Amino acid sequence: MKTLTVALPGREYDILIQRGLLAQTGERVRAVLPRARRLAVVTDSNVASLYSEAVTGSLTAAGFDCRFFIVPAGEESKNPRQLAELWEGFMDFGLTRTDGVIALGGGVVGDLAGFAAATILRGVAFVQIPTTLLAQVDSSVGGKVAIDLKHGKNLAGAFYQPRLVLMDPDTLDTLRDSTFADGMAEVVKYGCIWDAGFFDFLTARPSREELTADIEHILYTCCDIKRQVVMEDELDTGLRMILNFGHTLGHAYELAGHYTRWTHGQAVAAGMCAAAKLGVRLGVTPPDIPGRISDTCGALGLPTQITCSMEDYAAAVGLDKKGAGEDITLILLDKIGHAVPRKMPRRDLLALLEVLS
Ligand code: GLY
């Protein structure tokens, strides 16, 4: 078993990584919630059919009364109506402040269940059991929980740390190749911003088979980096911004594809390649880096370039909104393994993007 501790004052929690861990859900949750009687398990329609029996069996054996709340799979479930349905459902179930909520699934389930846990009864204990690579290396750690509004993604949310994160790498075996690659974009990002040795390790393992053989090490390394960043800047006012490497331009590509053509990971991969090119243009990034990142992403089946209109770039850098402040912070690399935030006027970034596209 690999264990990492997110040591936030008064809200410390462990991330446990082990193949087959799902079978120990009951005893692991009991260890952090000794007084809980009821657990609301939020999951989606895909994940429920795979794991509800095993998780129910384990939770029941540990003395919990659990009820499953199954939401439709997909980003559309992160909405205020679905959130209100969960709140009412938790109350129908008789959830009290000593009980808990479990998020069993990918990033959508984690964000929605986490926000429901943060807000019901002014906050009940919350456990993350991420089942996708993207959720395991990113969204399940660090406490960002949210739903989407008509005005945009993740606009209503909170920083609400889980009590425990349980990662069973076996759950990745059922992912489609494209979903696995989607998570790999964030994995590559950690190499780019923090750990050159890890970047080389990934570059040397371009196939899913090779990556899967070392998956526990990969999950541990990513979560260790995220843990360190979150411990220094939980509320995202400084260092945590480096986790946005590739995301500002990635957001433009997601917009350009109306959030259906490109997955988050695909958009982030192309966004990292574009940010590296911008960094070269700005004299921050050495010229060999865009090629190294695009080779690594390309070998994983991720796009390295996405066409995007200037309107979508403008929207992604916030130039379509009144009052979006003068400057934007773009995350650049001065070498593989080290990120540098670079503040610049939004209009200058847009002008640069026009030259590059
Ligand atoms: N996904 C970026 C963050 O947690 O800050």
mmCIF file of C-alpha atoms and ligand atoms in Angstrom:
data_model
loop_
_atom_site.group_PDB
_atom_site.id
_atom_site.type_symbol
_atom_site.label_atom_id
_atom_site.label_comp_id
_atom_site.label_asym_id
_atom_site.label_seq_id
_atom_site.Cartn_x
_atom_site.Cartn_y
_atom_site.Cartn_z
ATOM 1 C CA MET A 1 0.000 0.000 0.000
ATOM 2 C CA LYS A 2 1.263 3.466 -0.874
ATOM 3 C CA THR A 3 0.138 6.218 1.504
ATOM 4 C CA LEU A 4 0.388 10.000 1.236
ATOM 5 C CA THR A 5 -0.804 12.460 3.855
ATOM 6 C CA VAL A 6 -2.226 15.844 2.919
ATOM 7 C CA ALA A 7 -1.178 17.704 6.057
ATOM 8 C CA LEU A 8 -3.523 20.686 6.185
ATOM 9 C CA PRO A 9 -3.886 22.090 9.712
ATOM 10 C CA GLY A 10 -6.945 20.517 11.362
ATOM 11 C CA ARG A 11 -8.033 18.830 8.107
ATOM 12 C CA GLU A 12 -5.321 16.245 7.559
ATOM 13 C CA TYR A 13 -6.199 13.233 5.384
ATOM 14 C CA ASP A 14 -4.603 10.252 3.733
ATOM 15 C CA ILE A 15 -4.517 9.180 0.119
ATOM 16 C CA LEU A 16 -4.294 5.371 -0.048
ATOM 17 C CA ILE A 17 -3.206 3.685 -3.286
ATOM 18 C CA GLN A 18 -3.393 -0.077 -3.730
ATOM 19 C CA ARG A 19 -4.705 -2.586 -6.229
ATOM 20 C CA GLY A 20 -7.839 -4.255 -4.861
ATOM 21 C CA LEU A 21 -8.430 -1.494 -2.279
ATOM 22 C CA LEU A 22 -12.112 -1.212 -3.186
ATOM 23 C CA ALA A 23 -12.723 -4.478 -1.312
ATOM 24 C CA GLN A 24 -11.471 -2.767 1.877
ATOM 25 C CA THR A 25 -13.751 0.288 1.521
ATOM 26 C CA GLY A 26 -15.776 -0.487 4.667
ATOM 27 C CA GLU A 27 -12.874 -0.885 7.082
ATOM 28 C CA ARG A 28 -10.968 2.079 5.609
ATOM 29 C CA VAL A 29 -13.975 4.399 5.879
ATOM 30 C CA ARG A 30 -14.774 3.090 9.380
ATOM 31 C CA ALA A 31 -11.258 4.071 10.495
ATOM 32 C CA VAL A 32 -11.910 7.740 9.630
ATOM 33 C CA LEU A 33 -15.641 7.863 10.499
ATOM 34 C CA PRO A 34 -15.882 5.793 13.689
ATOM 35 C CA ARG A 35 -19.289 7.214 14.734
ATOM 36 C CA ALA A 36 -21.062 7.286 11.362
ATOM 37 C CA ARG A 37 -24.133 5.114 10.830
ATOM 38 C CA ARG A 38 -25.365 6.144 7.378
ATOM 39 C CA LEU A 39 -23.372 6.719 4.210
ATOM 40 C CA ALA A 40 -24.779 8.322 1.060
ATOM 41 C CA VAL A 41 -22.817 6.897 -1.863
ATOM 42 C CA VAL A 42 -23.010 9.164 -4.910
ATOM 43 C CA THR A 43 -22.034 7.514 -8.176
ATOM 44 C CA ASP A 44 -22.998 7.534 -11.840
ATOM 45 C CA SER A 45 -24.892 5.094 -13.987
ATOM 46 C CA ASN A 46 -21.696 3.588 -15.534
ATOM 47 C CA VAL A 47 -19.755 3.165 -12.306
ATOM 48 C CA ALA A 48 -22.730 1.817 -10.319
ATOM 49 C CA SER A 49 -23.050 -1.232 -12.562
ATOM 50 C CA LEU A 50 -19.367 -2.055 -12.060
ATOM 51 C CA TYR A 51 -18.790 -1.496 -8.351
ATOM 52 C CA SER A 52 -22.011 -1.003 -6.385
ATOM 53 C CA GLU A 53 -22.173 -4.627 -5.242
ATOM 54 C CA ALA A 54 -18.566 -4.790 -4.004
ATOM 55 C CA VAL A 55 -18.749 -1.400 -2.269
ATOM 56 C CA THR A 56 -22.148 -2.116 -0.671
ATOM 57 C CA GLY A 57 -20.888 -5.473 0.623
ATOM 58 C CA SER A 58 -17.798 -3.951 2.160
ATOM 59 C CA LEU A 59 -19.627 -0.972 3.734
ATOM 60 C CA THR A 60 -22.390 -3.189 5.137
ATOM 61 C CA ALA A 61 -19.833 -5.582 6.647
ATOM 62 C CA ALA A 62 -18.297 -2.573 8.436
ATOM 63 C CA GLY A 63 -21.697 -1.772 9.994
ATOM 64 C CA PHE A 64 -22.778 1.106 7.727
ATOM 65 C CA ASP A 65 -26.277 1.607 6.400
ATOM 66 C CA CYS A 66 -25.569 2.818 2.854
ATOM 67 C CA ARG A 67 -27.794 4.149 0.108
ATOM 68 C CA PHE A 68 -26.717 4.730 -3.481
ATOM 69 C CA PHE A 69 -27.561 7.964 -5.295
ATOM 70 C CA ILE A 70 -27.019 7.326 -8.996
ATOM 71 C CA VAL A 71 -26.716 10.370 -11.263
ATOM 72 C CA PRO A 72 -26.555 10.249 -15.077
ATOM 73 C CA ALA A 73 -22.966 9.898 -16.331
ATOM 74 C CA GLY A 74 -21.534 13.133 -17.810
ATOM 75 C CA GLU A 75 -20.777 16.780 -17.068
ATOM 76 C CA GLU A 76 -24.494 17.702 -17.394
ATOM 77 C CA SER A 77 -25.058 16.201 -13.938
ATOM 78 C CA LYS A 78 -23.029 18.989 -12.292
ATOM 79 C CA ASN A 79 -26.066 21.292 -12.157
ATOM 80 C CA PRO A 80 -28.099 23.027 -9.428
ATOM 81 C CA ARG A 81 -31.160 20.800 -9.973
ATOM 82 C CA GLN A 82 -29.142 17.609 -9.515
ATOM 83 C CA LEU A 83 -27.493 19.103 -6.427
ATOM 84 C CA ALA A 84 -30.887 19.913 -4.896
ATOM 85 C CA GLU A 85 -32.073 16.362 -5.672
ATOM 86 C CA LEU A 86 -29.098 14.998 -3.745
ATOM 87 C CA TRP A 87 -29.791 17.295 -0.771
ATOM 88 C CA GLU A 88 -33.431 16.136 -0.620
ATOM 89 C CA GLY A 89 -32.389 12.519 -1.108
ATOM 90 C CA PHE A 90 -29.857 12.746 1.739
ATOM 91 C CA MET A 91 -32.604 14.115 4.017
ATOM 92 C CA ASP A 92 -35.047 11.364 2.966
ATOM 93 C CA PHE A 93 -32.314 8.868 3.847
ATOM 94 C CA GLY A 94 -32.025 10.436 7.319
ATOM 95 C CA LEU A 95 -28.395 11.603 6.994
ATOM 96 C CA THR A 96 -27.145 13.383 10.113
ATOM 97 C CA ARG A 97 -24.078 15.496 10.822
ATOM 98 C CA THR A 98 -22.135 12.482 12.115
ATOM 99 C CA ASP A 99 -22.784 10.522 8.901
ATOM 100 C CA GLY A 100 -20.965 10.829 5.598
ATOM 101 C CA VAL A 101 -21.028 11.103 1.827
ATOM 102 C CA ILE A 102 -18.915 8.982 -0.510
ATOM 103 C CA ALA A 103 -18.065 10.001 -4.077
ATOM 104 C CA LEU A 104 -17.536 6.842 -6.137
ATOM 105 C CA GLY A 105 -16.620 7.714 -9.720
ATOM 106 C CA GLY A 106 -14.824 10.235 -11.897
ATOM 107 C CA GLY A 107 -14.383 13.990 -11.617
ATOM 108 C CA VAL A 108 -18.047 14.856 -12.203
ATOM 109 C CA VAL A 109 -19.210 12.634 -9.352
ATOM 110 C CA GLY A 110 -16.404 13.890 -7.074
ATOM 111 C CA ASP A 111 -17.172 17.557 -7.731
ATOM 112 C CA LEU A 112 -20.948 17.148 -7.363
ATOM 113 C CA ALA A 113 -20.914 14.817 -4.337
ATOM 114 C CA GLY A 114 -18.219 16.926 -2.679
ATOM 115 C CA PHE A 115 -20.236 20.114 -3.059
ATOM 116 C CA ALA A 116 -23.350 18.316 -1.803
ATOM 117 C CA ALA A 117 -21.349 17.096 1.222
ATOM 118 C CA ALA A 118 -19.927 20.574 1.826
ATOM 119 C CA THR A 119 -23.352 22.182 1.876
ATOM 120 C CA ILE A 120 -25.781 19.638 3.385
ATOM 121 C CA LEU A 121 -26.309 20.302 7.100
ATOM 122 C CA ARG A 122 -23.483 22.885 6.761
ATOM 123 C CA GLY A 123 -21.024 20.133 5.900
ATOM 124 C CA VAL A 124 -20.781 16.391 6.537
ATOM 125 C CA ALA A 125 -17.731 14.133 6.220
ATOM 126 C CA PHE A 126 -16.771 13.243 2.693
ATOM 127 C CA VAL A 127 -14.694 10.386 1.205
ATOM 128 C CA GLN A 128 -13.377 10.308 -2.354
ATOM 129 C CA ILE A 129 -13.128 6.995 -4.227
ATOM 130 C CA PRO A 130 -11.983 8.135 -7.689
ATOM 131 C CA THR A 131 -12.310 5.555 -10.463
ATOM 132 C CA THR A 132 -10.833 7.394 -13.481
ATOM 133 C CA LEU A 133 -7.216 8.369 -14.047
ATOM 134 C CA LEU A 134 -8.150 12.048 -14.315
ATOM 135 C CA ALA A 135 -9.957 11.945 -10.969
ATOM 136 C CA GLN A 136 -7.174 9.928 -9.298
ATOM 137 C CA VAL A 137 -4.346 12.259 -10.304
ATOM 138 C CA ASP A 138 -6.205 15.550 -10.074
ATOM 139 C CA SER A 139 -9.761 16.250 -8.969
ATOM 140 C CA SER A 140 -10.043 13.889 -5.973
ATOM 141 C CA VAL A 141 -7.114 15.556 -4.188
ATOM 142 C CA GLY A 142 -7.092 19.148 -2.964
ATOM 143 C CA GLY A 143 -10.698 19.839 -2.040
ATOM 144 C CA LYS A 144 -12.025 21.748 -5.043
ATOM 145 C CA VAL A 145 -15.716 20.828 -5.341
ATOM 146 C CA ALA A 146 -18.241 22.550 -7.594
ATOM 147 C CA ILE A 147 -21.168 22.499 -9.956
ATOM 148 C CA ASP A 148 -21.573 24.311 -13.287
ATOM 149 C CA LEU A 149 -23.849 27.290 -13.893
ATOM 150 C CA LYS A 150 -25.271 28.634 -17.175
ATOM 151 C CA HIS A 151 -22.456 31.204 -17.034
ATOM 152 C CA GLY A 152 -19.711 28.588 -17.017
ATOM 153 C CA LYS A 153 -18.072 25.546 -15.476
ATOM 154 C CA ASN A 154 -17.374 25.186 -11.743
ATOM 155 C CA LEU A 155 -18.821 28.613 -10.904
ATOM 156 C CA ALA A 156 -20.610 27.546 -7.695
ATOM 157 C CA GLY A 157 -18.323 25.617 -5.398
ATOM 158 C CA ALA A 158 -16.146 25.417 -2.322
ATOM 159 C CA PHE A 159 -12.806 24.282 -0.993
ATOM 160 C CA TYR A 160 -13.891 21.267 1.026
ATOM 161 C CA GLN A 161 -11.278 18.644 1.799
ATOM 162 C CA PRO A 162 -12.213 14.946 1.949
ATOM 163 C CA ARG A 163 -11.505 12.854 5.062
ATOM 164 C CA LEU A 164 -9.917 10.108 2.977
ATOM 165 C CA VAL A 165 -9.082 9.345 -0.652
ATOM 166 C CA LEU A 166 -9.127 5.658 -1.679
ATOM 167 C CA MET A 167 -7.502 4.813 -5.000
ATOM 168 C CA ASP A 168 -7.776 1.354 -6.467
ATOM 169 C CA PRO A 169 -5.760 1.242 -9.714
ATOM 170 C CA ASP A 170 -7.748 -1.854 -10.765
ATOM 171 C CA THR A 171 -10.666 0.493 -11.533
ATOM 172 C CA LEU A 172 -8.606 1.939 -14.409
ATOM 173 C CA ASP A 173 -8.598 -1.387 -16.257
ATOM 174 C CA THR A 174 -12.179 -0.886 -17.491
ATOM 175 C CA LEU A 175 -11.528 2.609 -18.918
ATOM 176 C CA ARG A 176 -11.610 3.116 -22.681
ATOM 177 C CA ASP A 177 -8.216 3.964 -24.181
ATOM 178 C CA SER A 178 -9.397 7.516 -24.889
ATOM 179 C CA THR A 179 -10.430 8.022 -21.241
ATOM 180 C CA PHE A 180 -7.097 6.666 -20.043
ATOM 181 C CA ALA A 181 -5.256 9.036 -22.427
ATOM 182 C CA ASP A 182 -7.405 11.879 -21.137
ATOM 183 C CA GLY A 183 -6.012 11.353 -17.637
ATOM 184 C CA MET A 184 -2.494 10.984 -19.023
ATOM 185 C CA ALA A 185 -2.566 14.636 -20.157
ATOM 186 C CA GLU A 186 -2.702 15.680 -16.486
ATOM 187 C CA VAL A 187 -0.029 13.113 -15.639
ATOM 188 C CA VAL A 188 2.315 14.620 -18.259
ATOM 189 C CA LYS A 189 1.490 18.059 -16.845
ATOM 190 C CA TYR A 190 2.961 17.071 -13.456
ATOM 191 C CA GLY A 191 6.206 16.080 -15.168
ATOM 192 C CA CYS A 192 6.281 19.388 -17.045
ATOM 193 C CA ILE A 193 5.675 21.642 -14.050
ATOM 194 C CA TRP A 194 7.484 19.810 -11.257
ATOM 195 C CA ASP A 195 9.571 16.745 -12.021
ATOM 196 C CA ALA A 196 11.834 16.367 -15.094
ATOM 197 C CA GLY A 197 12.778 12.797 -14.119
ATOM 198 C CA PHE A 198 9.096 11.860 -14.063
ATOM 199 C CA PHE A 199 8.611 13.487 -17.481
ATOM 200 C CA ASP A 200 11.432 11.317 -18.886
ATOM 201 C CA PHE A 201 9.969 8.251 -17.163
ATOM 202 C CA LEU A 202 6.645 8.876 -18.974
ATOM 203 C CA THR A 203 8.311 9.609 -22.306
ATOM 204 C CA ALA A 204 10.042 6.227 -22.070
ATOM 205 C CA ARG A 205 6.668 4.449 -21.583
ATOM 206 C CA PRO A 206 4.401 5.522 -24.432
ATOM 207 C CA SER A 207 1.990 2.559 -24.314
ATOM 208 C CA ARG A 208 -0.921 2.029 -21.951
ATOM 209 C CA GLU A 209 0.465 -1.423 -21.148
ATOM 210 C CA GLU A 210 3.812 -0.002 -19.982
ATOM 211 C CA LEU A 211 2.144 2.788 -18.023
ATOM 212 C CA THR A 212 -0.252 0.339 -16.370
ATOM 213 C CA ALA A 213 2.663 -1.823 -15.233
ATOM 214 C CA ASP A 214 3.895 1.198 -13.222
ATOM 215 C CA ILE A 215 0.537 2.734 -12.415
ATOM 216 C CA GLU A 216 0.943 2.792 -8.629
ATOM 217 C CA HIS A 217 4.193 4.732 -8.975
ATOM 218 C CA ILE A 218 2.511 7.123 -11.442
ATOM 219 C CA LEU A 219 -0.477 7.759 -9.156
ATOM 220 C CA TYR A 220 1.783 8.204 -6.151
ATOM 221 C CA THR A 221 4.071 10.676 -7.947
ATOM 222 C CA CYS A 222 1.193 12.809 -9.261
ATOM 223 C CA CYS A 223 -0.658 12.849 -5.937
ATOM 224 C CA ASP A 224 2.562 13.649 -4.088
ATOM 225 C CA ILE A 225 3.125 16.700 -6.308
ATOM 226 C CA LYS A 226 -0.480 17.833 -5.994
ATOM 227 C CA ARG A 227 -0.347 17.278 -2.220
ATOM 228 C CA GLN A 228 2.724 19.513 -1.883
ATOM 229 C CA VAL A 229 1.160 22.252 -4.000
ATOM 230 C CA VAL A 230 -2.136 22.126 -2.083
ATOM 231 C CA MET A 231 -0.396 22.135 1.314
ATOM 232 C CA GLU A 232 1.380 25.339 0.334
ATOM 233 C CA ASP A 233 -1.583 27.055 -1.336
ATOM 234 C CA GLU A 234 -4.879 25.387 -0.509
ATOM 235 C CA LEU A 235 -7.005 28.349 -1.616
ATOM 236 C CA ASP A 236 -5.396 28.840 -5.032
ATOM 237 C CA THR A 237 -3.954 32.305 -4.578
ATOM 238 C CA GLY A 238 -0.344 31.521 -5.511
ATOM 239 C CA LEU A 239 1.564 28.299 -6.182
ATOM 240 C CA ARG A 240 -1.566 26.258 -6.965
ATOM 241 C CA MET A 241 -1.907 28.280 -10.199
ATOM 242 C CA ILE A 242 0.925 26.215 -11.720
ATOM 243 C CA LEU A 243 -1.543 23.327 -11.925
ATOM 244 C CA ASN A 244 -3.198 25.383 -14.651
ATOM 245 C CA PHE A 245 -0.321 24.774 -17.088
ATOM 246 C CA GLY A 246 -2.002 24.109 -20.449
ATOM 247 C CA HIS A 247 -5.433 24.923 -19.040
ATOM 248 C CA THR A 248 -5.989 28.539 -20.181
ATOM 249 C CA LEU A 249 -5.507 27.628 -23.831
ATOM 250 C CA GLY A 250 -7.066 24.215 -23.173
ATOM 251 C CA HIS A 251 -10.193 26.076 -22.103
ATOM 252 C CA ALA A 252 -10.222 27.859 -25.488
ATOM 253 C CA TYR A 253 -10.086 24.476 -27.261
ATOM 254 C CA GLU A 254 -12.864 23.050 -25.099
ATOM 255 C CA LEU A 255 -14.949 26.111 -26.012
ATOM 256 C CA ALA A 256 -14.045 25.776 -29.687
ATOM 257 C CA GLY A 257 -15.311 22.195 -29.642
ATOM 258 C CA HIS A 258 -18.453 23.161 -27.670
ATOM 259 C CA TYR A 259 -17.273 20.864 -24.841
ATOM 260 C CA THR A 260 -18.167 17.813 -26.942
ATOM 261 C CA ARG A 261 -15.494 17.539 -29.650
ATOM 262 C CA TRP A 262 -12.490 17.580 -27.286
ATOM 263 C CA THR A 263 -12.240 16.045 -23.861
ATOM 264 C CA HIS A 264 -10.598 18.012 -21.052
ATOM 265 C CA GLY A 265 -7.379 15.995 -21.323
ATOM 266 C CA GLN A 266 -7.181 16.385 -25.103
ATOM 267 C CA ALA A 267 -7.650 20.143 -24.766
ATOM 268 C CA VAL A 268 -5.035 20.328 -21.982
ATOM 269 C CA ALA A 269 -2.506 18.375 -24.090
ATOM 270 C CA ALA A 270 -2.874 20.801 -27.000
ATOM 271 C CA GLY A 271 -2.915 23.677 -24.480
ATOM 272 C CA MET A 272 0.432 22.561 -22.995
ATOM 273 C CA CYS A 273 1.973 22.385 -26.480
ATOM 274 C CA ALA A 274 0.672 25.868 -27.322
ATOM 275 C CA ALA A 275 1.786 27.310 -23.966
ATOM 276 C CA ALA A 276 5.275 25.913 -24.595
ATOM 277 C CA LYS A 277 5.370 27.652 -27.987
ATOM 278 C CA LEU A 278 4.195 30.889 -26.384
ATOM 279 C CA GLY A 279 6.926 30.505 -23.779
ATOM 280 C CA VAL A 280 9.559 30.201 -26.513
ATOM 281 C CA ARG A 281 8.180 33.316 -28.197
ATOM 282 C CA LEU A 282 8.368 35.177 -24.875
ATOM 283 C CA GLY A 283 11.960 34.058 -24.325
ATOM 284 C CA VAL A 284 11.085 32.039 -21.199
ATOM 285 C CA THR A 285 10.982 28.493 -22.593
ATOM 286 C CA PRO A 286 13.960 26.803 -24.301
ATOM 287 C CA PRO A 287 13.176 26.039 -27.958
ATOM 288 C CA ASP A 288 13.413 22.225 -27.676
ATOM 289 C CA ILE A 289 10.573 22.019 -25.141
ATOM 290 C CA PRO A 290 7.493 22.348 -27.402
ATOM 291 C CA GLY A 291 8.750 19.364 -29.435
ATOM 292 C CA ARG A 292 9.463 17.279 -26.345
ATOM 293 C CA ILE A 293 5.982 17.881 -24.947
ATOM 294 C CA SER A 294 4.234 17.265 -28.265
ATOM 295 C CA ASP A 295 6.227 14.040 -28.832
ATOM 296 C CA THR A 296 5.208 12.754 -25.393
ATOM 297 C CA CYS A 297 1.548 13.752 -25.788
ATOM 298 C CA GLY A 298 1.385 12.542 -29.401
ATOM 299 C CA ALA A 299 2.754 9.113 -28.451
ATOM 300 C CA LEU A 300 -0.082 8.823 -25.934
ATOM 301 C CA GLY A 301 -2.657 9.496 -28.643
ATOM 302 C CA LEU A 302 -3.347 13.033 -27.466
ATOM 303 C CA PRO A 303 -3.746 15.972 -29.883
ATOM 304 C CA THR A 304 -0.815 18.390 -29.985
ATOM 305 C CA GLN A 305 -2.553 21.179 -31.882
ATOM 306 C CA ILE A 306 -6.189 22.267 -32.050
ATOM 307 C CA THR A 307 -7.562 24.961 -34.325
ATOM 308 C CA CYS A 308 -9.397 27.704 -32.504
ATOM 309 C CA SER A 309 -10.972 31.036 -33.498
ATOM 310 C CA MET A 310 -9.777 34.336 -32.025
ATOM 311 C CA GLU A 311 -13.276 34.697 -30.474
ATOM 312 C CA ASP A 312 -12.760 31.468 -28.515
ATOM 313 C CA TYR A 313 -9.275 32.553 -27.458
ATOM 314 C CA ALA A 314 -10.752 35.910 -26.358
ATOM 315 C CA ALA A 315 -13.415 34.138 -24.312
ATOM 316 C CA ALA A 316 -10.860 31.804 -22.737
ATOM 317 C CA VAL A 317 -8.575 34.668 -21.692
ATOM 318 C CA GLY A 318 -11.572 36.555 -20.301
ATOM 319 C CA LEU A 319 -11.610 39.384 -22.830
ATOM 320 C CA ASP A 320 -15.281 38.788 -23.565
ATOM 321 C CA LYS A 321 -16.252 39.680 -19.991
ATOM 322 C CA LYS A 322 -16.639 43.154 -18.540
ATOM 323 C CA GLY A 323 -14.567 43.591 -15.409
ATOM 324 C CA ALA A 324 -12.256 40.654 -16.062
ATOM 325 C CA GLY A 325 -9.224 42.598 -14.726
ATOM 326 C CA GLU A 326 -6.398 43.850 -16.885
ATOM 327 C CA ASP A 327 -3.893 41.035 -16.420
ATOM 328 C CA ILE A 328 -3.952 37.272 -16.758
ATOM 329 C CA THR A 329 -1.444 34.815 -15.289
ATOM 330 C CA LEU A 330 -0.201 32.358 -17.874
ATOM 331 C CA ILE A 331 1.808 29.357 -16.692
ATOM 332 C CA LEU A 332 5.013 28.853 -18.686
ATOM 333 C CA LEU A 333 7.995 26.512 -18.330
ATOM 334 C CA ASP A 334 11.582 27.713 -18.035
ATOM 335 C CA LYS A 335 12.634 24.064 -18.229
ATOM 336 C CA ILE A 336 10.941 20.682 -18.099
ATOM 337 C CA GLY A 337 10.122 20.200 -14.430
ATOM 338 C CA HIS A 338 9.741 23.875 -13.514
ATOM 339 C CA ALA A 339 6.788 26.231 -14.059
ATOM 340 C CA VAL A 340 6.881 30.019 -13.972
ATOM 341 C CA PRO A 341 3.713 32.080 -13.689
ATOM 342 C CA ARG A 342 3.863 35.048 -16.055
ATOM 343 C CA LYS A 343 1.454 37.930 -15.549
ATOM 344 C CA MET A 344 0.595 39.816 -18.722
ATOM 345 C CA PRO A 345 -2.125 42.081 -20.074
ATOM 346 C CA ARG A 346 -4.921 39.984 -21.547
ATOM 347 C CA ARG A 347 -4.730 41.933 -24.809
ATOM 348 C CA ASP A 348 -1.003 41.103 -25.177
ATOM 349 C CA LEU A 349 -1.723 37.397 -24.771
ATOM 350 C CA LEU A 350 -4.450 37.583 -27.398
ATOM 351 C CA ALA A 351 -2.105 39.408 -29.788
ATOM 352 C CA LEU A 352 0.536 36.688 -29.278
ATOM 353 C CA LEU A 353 -2.006 33.973 -29.938
ATOM 354 C CA GLU A 354 -2.986 35.711 -33.163
ATOM 355 C CA VAL A 355 0.642 35.615 -34.315
ATOM 356 C CA LEU A 356 1.035 31.947 -33.369
ATOM 357 C CA SER A 357 -2.201 30.686 -34.941
HETATM 358 N N1 GLY B 1 -7.288 21.056 -10.785
HETATM 359 C C1 GLY B 1 -6.500 22.128 -10.335
HETATM 360 C C2 GLY B 1 -6.533 22.330 -8.856
HETATM 361 O O1 GLY B 1 -6.969 21.447 -8.136
HETATM 362 O O2 GLY B 1 -6.120 23.354 -8.394
#
